[in-house]
PDB file of C-alpha atoms in Angstrom:
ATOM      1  CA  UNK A   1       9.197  -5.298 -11.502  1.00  0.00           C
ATOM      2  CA  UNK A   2       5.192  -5.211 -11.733  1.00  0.00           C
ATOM      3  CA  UNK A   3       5.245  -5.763  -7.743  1.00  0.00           C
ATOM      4  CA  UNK A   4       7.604  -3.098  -7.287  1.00  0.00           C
ATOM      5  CA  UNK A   5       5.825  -0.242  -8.893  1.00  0.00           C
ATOM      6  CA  UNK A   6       2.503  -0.724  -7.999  1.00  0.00           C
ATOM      7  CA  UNK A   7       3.751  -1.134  -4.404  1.00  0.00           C
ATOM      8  CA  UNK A   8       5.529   1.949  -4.560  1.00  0.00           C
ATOM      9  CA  UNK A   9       3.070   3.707  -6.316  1.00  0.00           C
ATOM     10  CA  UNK A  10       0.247   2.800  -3.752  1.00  0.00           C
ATOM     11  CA  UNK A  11       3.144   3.697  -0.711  1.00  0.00           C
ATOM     12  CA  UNK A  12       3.330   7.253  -2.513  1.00  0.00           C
ATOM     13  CA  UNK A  13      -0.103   7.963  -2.946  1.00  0.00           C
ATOM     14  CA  UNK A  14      -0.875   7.085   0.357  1.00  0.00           C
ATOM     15  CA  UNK A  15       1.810   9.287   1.907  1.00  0.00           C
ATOM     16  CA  UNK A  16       1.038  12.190   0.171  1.00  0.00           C
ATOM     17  CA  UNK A  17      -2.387  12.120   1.042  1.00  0.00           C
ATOM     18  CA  UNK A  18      -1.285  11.046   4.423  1.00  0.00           C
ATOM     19  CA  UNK A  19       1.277  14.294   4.871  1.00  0.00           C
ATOM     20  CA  UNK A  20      -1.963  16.738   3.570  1.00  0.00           C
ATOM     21  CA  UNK A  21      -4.664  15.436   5.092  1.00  0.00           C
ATOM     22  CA  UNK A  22      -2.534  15.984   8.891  1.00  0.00           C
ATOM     23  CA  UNK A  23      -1.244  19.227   8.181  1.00  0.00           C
ATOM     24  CA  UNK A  24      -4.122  20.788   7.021  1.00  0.00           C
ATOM     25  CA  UNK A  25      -7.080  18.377   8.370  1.00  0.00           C
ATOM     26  CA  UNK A  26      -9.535  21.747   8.102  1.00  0.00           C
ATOM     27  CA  UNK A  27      -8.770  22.551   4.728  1.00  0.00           C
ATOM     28  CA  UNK A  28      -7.785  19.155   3.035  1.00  0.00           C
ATOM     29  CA  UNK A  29     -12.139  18.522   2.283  1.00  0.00           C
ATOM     30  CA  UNK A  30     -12.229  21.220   0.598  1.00  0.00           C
ATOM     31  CA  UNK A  31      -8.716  21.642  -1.469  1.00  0.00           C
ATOM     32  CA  UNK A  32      -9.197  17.607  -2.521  1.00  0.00           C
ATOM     33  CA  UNK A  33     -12.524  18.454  -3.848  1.00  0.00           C
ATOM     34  CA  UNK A  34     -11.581  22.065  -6.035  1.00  0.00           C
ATOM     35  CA  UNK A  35      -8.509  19.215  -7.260  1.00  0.00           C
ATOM     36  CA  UNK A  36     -10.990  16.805  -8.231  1.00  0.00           C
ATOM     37  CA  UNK A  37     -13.134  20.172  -9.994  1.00  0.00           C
ATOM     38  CA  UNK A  38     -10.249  21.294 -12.286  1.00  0.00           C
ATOM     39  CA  UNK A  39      -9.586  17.695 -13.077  1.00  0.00           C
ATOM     40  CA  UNK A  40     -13.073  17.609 -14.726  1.00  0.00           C
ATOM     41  CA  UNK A  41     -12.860  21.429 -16.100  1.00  0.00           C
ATOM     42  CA  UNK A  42      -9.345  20.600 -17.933  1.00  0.00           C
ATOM     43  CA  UNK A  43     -10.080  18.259 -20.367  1.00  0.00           C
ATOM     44  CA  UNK A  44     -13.866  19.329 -20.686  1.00  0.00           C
ATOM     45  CA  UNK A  45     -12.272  22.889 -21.826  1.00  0.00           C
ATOM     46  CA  UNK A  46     -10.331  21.118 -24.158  1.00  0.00           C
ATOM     47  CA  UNK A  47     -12.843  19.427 -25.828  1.00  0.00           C
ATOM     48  CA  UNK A  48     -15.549  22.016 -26.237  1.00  0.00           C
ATOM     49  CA  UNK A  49     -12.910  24.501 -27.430  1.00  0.00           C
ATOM     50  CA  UNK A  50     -11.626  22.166 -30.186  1.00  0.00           C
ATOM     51  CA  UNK A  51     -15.338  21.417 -31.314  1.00  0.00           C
ATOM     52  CA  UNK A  52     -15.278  25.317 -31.606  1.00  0.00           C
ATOM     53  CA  UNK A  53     -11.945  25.691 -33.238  1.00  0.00           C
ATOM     54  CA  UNK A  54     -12.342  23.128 -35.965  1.00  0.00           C
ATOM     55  CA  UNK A  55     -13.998  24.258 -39.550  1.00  0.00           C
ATOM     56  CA  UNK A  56     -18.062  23.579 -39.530  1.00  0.00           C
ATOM     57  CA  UNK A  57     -17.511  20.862 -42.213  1.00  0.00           C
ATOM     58  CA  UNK A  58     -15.324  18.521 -39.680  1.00  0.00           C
ATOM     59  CA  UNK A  59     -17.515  19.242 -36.711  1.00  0.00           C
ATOM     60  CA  UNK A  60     -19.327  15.934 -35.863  1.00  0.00           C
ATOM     61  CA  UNK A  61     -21.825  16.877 -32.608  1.00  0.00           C
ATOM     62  CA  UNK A  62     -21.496  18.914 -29.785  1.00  0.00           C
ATOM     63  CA  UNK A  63     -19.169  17.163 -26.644  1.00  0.00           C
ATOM     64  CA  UNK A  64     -22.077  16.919 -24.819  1.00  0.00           C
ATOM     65  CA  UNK A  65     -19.916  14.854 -22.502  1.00  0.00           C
ATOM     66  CA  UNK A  66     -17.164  18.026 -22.346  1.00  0.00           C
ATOM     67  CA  UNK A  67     -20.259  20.560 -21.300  1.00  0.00           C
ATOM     68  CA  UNK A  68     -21.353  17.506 -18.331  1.00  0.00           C
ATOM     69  CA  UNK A  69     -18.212  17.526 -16.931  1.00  0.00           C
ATOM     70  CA  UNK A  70     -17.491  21.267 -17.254  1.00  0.00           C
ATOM     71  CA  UNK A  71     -20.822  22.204 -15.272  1.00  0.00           C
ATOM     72  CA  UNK A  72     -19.730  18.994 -12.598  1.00  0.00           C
ATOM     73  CA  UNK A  73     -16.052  20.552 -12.306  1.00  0.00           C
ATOM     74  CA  UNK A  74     -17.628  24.192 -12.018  1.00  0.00           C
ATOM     75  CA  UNK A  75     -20.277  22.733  -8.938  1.00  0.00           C
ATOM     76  CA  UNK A  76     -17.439  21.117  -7.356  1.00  0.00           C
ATOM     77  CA  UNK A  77     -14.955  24.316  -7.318  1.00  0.00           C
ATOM     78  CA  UNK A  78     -17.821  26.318  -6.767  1.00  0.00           C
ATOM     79  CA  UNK A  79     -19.035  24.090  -3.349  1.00  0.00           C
ATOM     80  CA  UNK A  80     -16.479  22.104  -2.374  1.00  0.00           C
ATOM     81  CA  UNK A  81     -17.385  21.899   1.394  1.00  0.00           C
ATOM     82  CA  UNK A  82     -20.842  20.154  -0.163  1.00  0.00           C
ATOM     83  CA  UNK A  83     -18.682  17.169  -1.376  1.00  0.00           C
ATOM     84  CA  UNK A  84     -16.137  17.354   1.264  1.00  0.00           C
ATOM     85  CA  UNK A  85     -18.113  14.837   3.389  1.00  0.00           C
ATOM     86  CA  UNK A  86     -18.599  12.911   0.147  1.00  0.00           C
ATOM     87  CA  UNK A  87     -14.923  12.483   0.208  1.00  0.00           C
ATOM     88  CA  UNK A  88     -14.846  11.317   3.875  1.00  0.00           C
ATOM     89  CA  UNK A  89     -17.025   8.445   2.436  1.00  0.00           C
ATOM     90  CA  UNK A  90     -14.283   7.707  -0.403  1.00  0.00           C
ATOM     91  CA  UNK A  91     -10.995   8.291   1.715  1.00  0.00           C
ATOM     92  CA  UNK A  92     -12.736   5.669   4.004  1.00  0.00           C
ATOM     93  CA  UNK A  93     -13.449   3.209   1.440  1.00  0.00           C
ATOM     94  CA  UNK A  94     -10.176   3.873   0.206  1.00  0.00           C
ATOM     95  CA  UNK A  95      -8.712   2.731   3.463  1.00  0.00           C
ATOM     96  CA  UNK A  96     -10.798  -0.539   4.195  1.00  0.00           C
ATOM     97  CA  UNK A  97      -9.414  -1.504   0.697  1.00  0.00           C
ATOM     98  CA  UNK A  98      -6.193  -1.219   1.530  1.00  0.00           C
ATOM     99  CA  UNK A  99      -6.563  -2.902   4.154  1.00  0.00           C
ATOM    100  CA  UNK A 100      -7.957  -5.880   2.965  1.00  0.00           C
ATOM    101  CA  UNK A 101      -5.512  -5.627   0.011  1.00  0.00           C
ATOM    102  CA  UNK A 102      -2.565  -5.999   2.481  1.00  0.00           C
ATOM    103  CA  UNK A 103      -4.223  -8.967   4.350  1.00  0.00           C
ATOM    104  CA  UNK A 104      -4.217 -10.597   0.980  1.00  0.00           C
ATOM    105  CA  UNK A 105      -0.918  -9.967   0.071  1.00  0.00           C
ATOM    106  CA  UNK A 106       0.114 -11.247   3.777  1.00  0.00           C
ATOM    107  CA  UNK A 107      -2.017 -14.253   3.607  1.00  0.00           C
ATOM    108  CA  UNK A 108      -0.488 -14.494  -0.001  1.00  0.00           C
ATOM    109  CA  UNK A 109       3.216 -14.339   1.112  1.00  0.00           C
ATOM    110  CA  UNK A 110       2.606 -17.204   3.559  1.00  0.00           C
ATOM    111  CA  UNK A 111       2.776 -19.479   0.422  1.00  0.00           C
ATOM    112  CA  UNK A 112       6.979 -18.862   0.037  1.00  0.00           C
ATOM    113  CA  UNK A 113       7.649 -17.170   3.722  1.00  0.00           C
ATOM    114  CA  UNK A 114       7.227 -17.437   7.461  1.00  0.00           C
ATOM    115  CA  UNK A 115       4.983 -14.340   8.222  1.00  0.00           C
ATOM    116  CA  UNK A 116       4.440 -13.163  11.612  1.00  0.00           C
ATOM    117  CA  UNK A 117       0.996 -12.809  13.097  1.00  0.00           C
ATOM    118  CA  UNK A 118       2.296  -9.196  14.099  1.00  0.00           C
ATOM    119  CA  UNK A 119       2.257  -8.438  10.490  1.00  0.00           C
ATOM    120  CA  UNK A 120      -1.739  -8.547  10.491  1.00  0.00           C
ATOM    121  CA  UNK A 121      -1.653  -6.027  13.258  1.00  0.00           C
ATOM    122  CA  UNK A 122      -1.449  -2.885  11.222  1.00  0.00           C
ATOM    123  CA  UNK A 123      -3.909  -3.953   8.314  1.00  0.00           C
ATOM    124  CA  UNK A 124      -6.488  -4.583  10.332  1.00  0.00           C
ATOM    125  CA  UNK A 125      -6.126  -1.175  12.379  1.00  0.00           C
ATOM    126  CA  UNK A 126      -6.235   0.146   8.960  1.00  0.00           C
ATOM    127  CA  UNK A 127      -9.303  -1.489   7.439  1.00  0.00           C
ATOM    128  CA  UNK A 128     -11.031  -0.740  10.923  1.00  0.00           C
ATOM    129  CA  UNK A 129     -10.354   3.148  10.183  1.00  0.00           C
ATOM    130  CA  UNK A 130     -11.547   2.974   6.938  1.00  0.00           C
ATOM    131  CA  UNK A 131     -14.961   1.288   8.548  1.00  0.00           C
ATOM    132  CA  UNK A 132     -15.082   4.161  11.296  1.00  0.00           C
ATOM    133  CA  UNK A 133     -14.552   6.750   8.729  1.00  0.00           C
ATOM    134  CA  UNK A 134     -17.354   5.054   6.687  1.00  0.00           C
ATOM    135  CA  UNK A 135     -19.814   4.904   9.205  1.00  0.00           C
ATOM    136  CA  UNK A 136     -19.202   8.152  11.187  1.00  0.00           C
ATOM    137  CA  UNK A 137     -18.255  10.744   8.370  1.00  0.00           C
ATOM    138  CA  UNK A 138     -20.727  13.280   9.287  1.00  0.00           C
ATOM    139  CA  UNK A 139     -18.316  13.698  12.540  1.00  0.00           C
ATOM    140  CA  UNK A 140     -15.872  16.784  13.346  1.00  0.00           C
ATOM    141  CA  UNK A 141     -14.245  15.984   9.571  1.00  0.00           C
ATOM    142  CA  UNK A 142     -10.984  18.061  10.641  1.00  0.00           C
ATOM    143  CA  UNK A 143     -10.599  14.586  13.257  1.00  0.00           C
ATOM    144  CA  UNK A 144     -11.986  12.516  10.249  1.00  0.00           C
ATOM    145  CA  UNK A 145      -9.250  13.528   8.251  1.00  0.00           C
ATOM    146  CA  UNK A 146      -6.587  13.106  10.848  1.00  0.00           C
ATOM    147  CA  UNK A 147      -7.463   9.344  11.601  1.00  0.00           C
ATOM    148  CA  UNK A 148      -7.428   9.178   7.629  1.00  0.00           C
ATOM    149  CA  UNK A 149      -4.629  10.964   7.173  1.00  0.00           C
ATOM    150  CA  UNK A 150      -2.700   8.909   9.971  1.00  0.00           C
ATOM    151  CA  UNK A 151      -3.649   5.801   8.715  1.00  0.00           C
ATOM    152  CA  UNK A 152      -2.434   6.786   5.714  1.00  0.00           C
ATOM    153  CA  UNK A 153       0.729   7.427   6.438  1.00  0.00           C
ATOM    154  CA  UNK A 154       1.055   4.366   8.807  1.00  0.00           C
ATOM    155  CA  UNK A 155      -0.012   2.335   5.538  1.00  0.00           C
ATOM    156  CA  UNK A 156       2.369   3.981   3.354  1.00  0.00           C
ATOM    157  CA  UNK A 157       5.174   2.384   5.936  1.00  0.00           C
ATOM    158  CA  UNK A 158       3.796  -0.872   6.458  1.00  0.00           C
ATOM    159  CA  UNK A 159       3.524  -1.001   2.210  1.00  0.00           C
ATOM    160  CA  UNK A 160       7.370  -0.425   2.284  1.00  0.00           C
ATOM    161  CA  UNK A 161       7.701  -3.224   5.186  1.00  0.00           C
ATOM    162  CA  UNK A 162       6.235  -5.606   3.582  1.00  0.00           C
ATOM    163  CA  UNK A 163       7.475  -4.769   0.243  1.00  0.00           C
ATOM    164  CA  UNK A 164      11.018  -5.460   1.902  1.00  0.00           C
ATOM    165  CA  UNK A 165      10.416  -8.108   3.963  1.00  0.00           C
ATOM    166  CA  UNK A 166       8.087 -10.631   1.844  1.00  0.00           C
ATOM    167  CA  UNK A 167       7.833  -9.110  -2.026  1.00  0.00           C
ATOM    168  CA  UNK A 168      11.237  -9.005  -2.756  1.00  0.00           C
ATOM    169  CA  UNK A 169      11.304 -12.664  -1.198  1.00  0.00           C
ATOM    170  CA  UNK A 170       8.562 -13.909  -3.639  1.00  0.00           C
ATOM    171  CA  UNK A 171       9.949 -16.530  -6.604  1.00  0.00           C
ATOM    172  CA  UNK A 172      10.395 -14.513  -9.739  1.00  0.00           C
ATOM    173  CA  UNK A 173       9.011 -17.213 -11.751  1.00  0.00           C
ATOM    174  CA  UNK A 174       6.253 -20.116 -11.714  1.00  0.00           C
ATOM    175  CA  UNK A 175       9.126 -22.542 -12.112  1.00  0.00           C
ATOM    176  CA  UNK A 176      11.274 -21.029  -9.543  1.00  0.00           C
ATOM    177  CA  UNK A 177       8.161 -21.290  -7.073  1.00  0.00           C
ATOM    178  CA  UNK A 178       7.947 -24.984  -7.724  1.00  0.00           C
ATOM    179  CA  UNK A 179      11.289 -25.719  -7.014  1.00  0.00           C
ATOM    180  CA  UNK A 180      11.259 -23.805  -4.393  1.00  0.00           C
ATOM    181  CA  UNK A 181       8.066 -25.728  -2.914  1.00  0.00           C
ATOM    182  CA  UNK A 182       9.144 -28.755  -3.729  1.00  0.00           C
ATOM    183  CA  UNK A 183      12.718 -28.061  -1.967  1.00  0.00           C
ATOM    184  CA  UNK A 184      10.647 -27.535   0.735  1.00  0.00           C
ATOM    185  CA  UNK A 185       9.421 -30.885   0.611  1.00  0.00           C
ATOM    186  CA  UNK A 186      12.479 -32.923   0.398  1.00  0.00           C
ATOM    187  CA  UNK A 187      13.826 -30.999   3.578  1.00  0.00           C
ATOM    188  CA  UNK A 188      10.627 -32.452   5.439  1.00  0.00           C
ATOM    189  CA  UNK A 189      11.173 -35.781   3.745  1.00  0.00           C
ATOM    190  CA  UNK A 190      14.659 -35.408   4.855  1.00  0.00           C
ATOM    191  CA  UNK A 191      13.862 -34.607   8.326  1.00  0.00           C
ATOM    192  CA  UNK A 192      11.213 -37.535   8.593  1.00  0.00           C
ATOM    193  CA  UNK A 193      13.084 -40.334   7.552  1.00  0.00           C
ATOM    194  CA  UNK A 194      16.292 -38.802   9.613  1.00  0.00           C
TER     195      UNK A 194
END
């Protein structure tokens, strides 16, 4: 059940960003950034107003941490196209990771399933788009965004391919694995001596 949700969580997040950053490559930079803002100025709030809210003899110190991130959230809503390029850099790292973390799940599958050199097609494309997007960011970062965006999306449906071809395949327990190996082993036997 672990598999499954992380899979599907990573196929989700990867769509949505996929589905945003192609329909609206010009303003994705700068609407990811003023998301990533609020997400600092939310709980920041919070915090400083219940320092402020609570009686003088309960107060410990002033959330010094809750002011940091309040000024960081206000400079990132305030000039988002500033860390829009910054977020080419992440998107892009985000991408070569994937990329090598579905390699590794391939290369881990092998060890219970045929799989298909075809299969390494698509991860590779995708952890070479995360290196393009990591060394040319400074680029038109409308097209940026589209090659991220893309990849994302083709990602997302190569998570749910291999989800359904090769994790749903994989022994649900060390013991089961073992057998399953060593099934494996008498059929070769089996073959050899016949």
């Amino acid at each position: 059940m672990k598999g499954l949700s992380y899979s599907f969580l990573r196929m989700i997040c990867a769509l949505v960003i996929g589905l945003i950053l192609v329909m609206f490559p010009n303003q994705a930079g700068d609407y990811f950034v003023i998301t990533i803002g609020v997400i600092f100025l939310v709980p920041s709030l919070v915090s400083i107003i219940a320092y402020f809210v609570q009686s003088a003899e309960t107060r410990f110190r002033f959330p010094i941490e809750g002011a940091g991130s309040l000024l960081f959230g206000l400079w990132l809503v305030i000039m988002p196209g500033f860390f829009a390029d910054l977020l080419t850099f992440i998107l892009g790292f985000i991408l070569l990771m994937g990329g090598v973390q579905q390699i590794a799940s391939l290369m881990a599958a092998r060890r219970w399933t045929v799989v298909p050199g075809g299969f390494y097609v698509v991860p590779v494309l995708i952890l070479l788009a995360g290196l393009v997007a990591l060394f040319n960011p400074t680029g038109v970062r409308s097209t940026a965004f589209i090659i991220i965006g893309v990849t994302s999306l083709i990602y997302a449906v190569s998570e749910l391919i291999n989800w359904f071809k090769f994790t749903r395949r994989r022994p649900k327990t060390p013991v089961a694995a073992a057998k399953a190996a060593k099934a494996d082993d008498d059929v070769e036997d089996a073959e050899i001596i016949g």
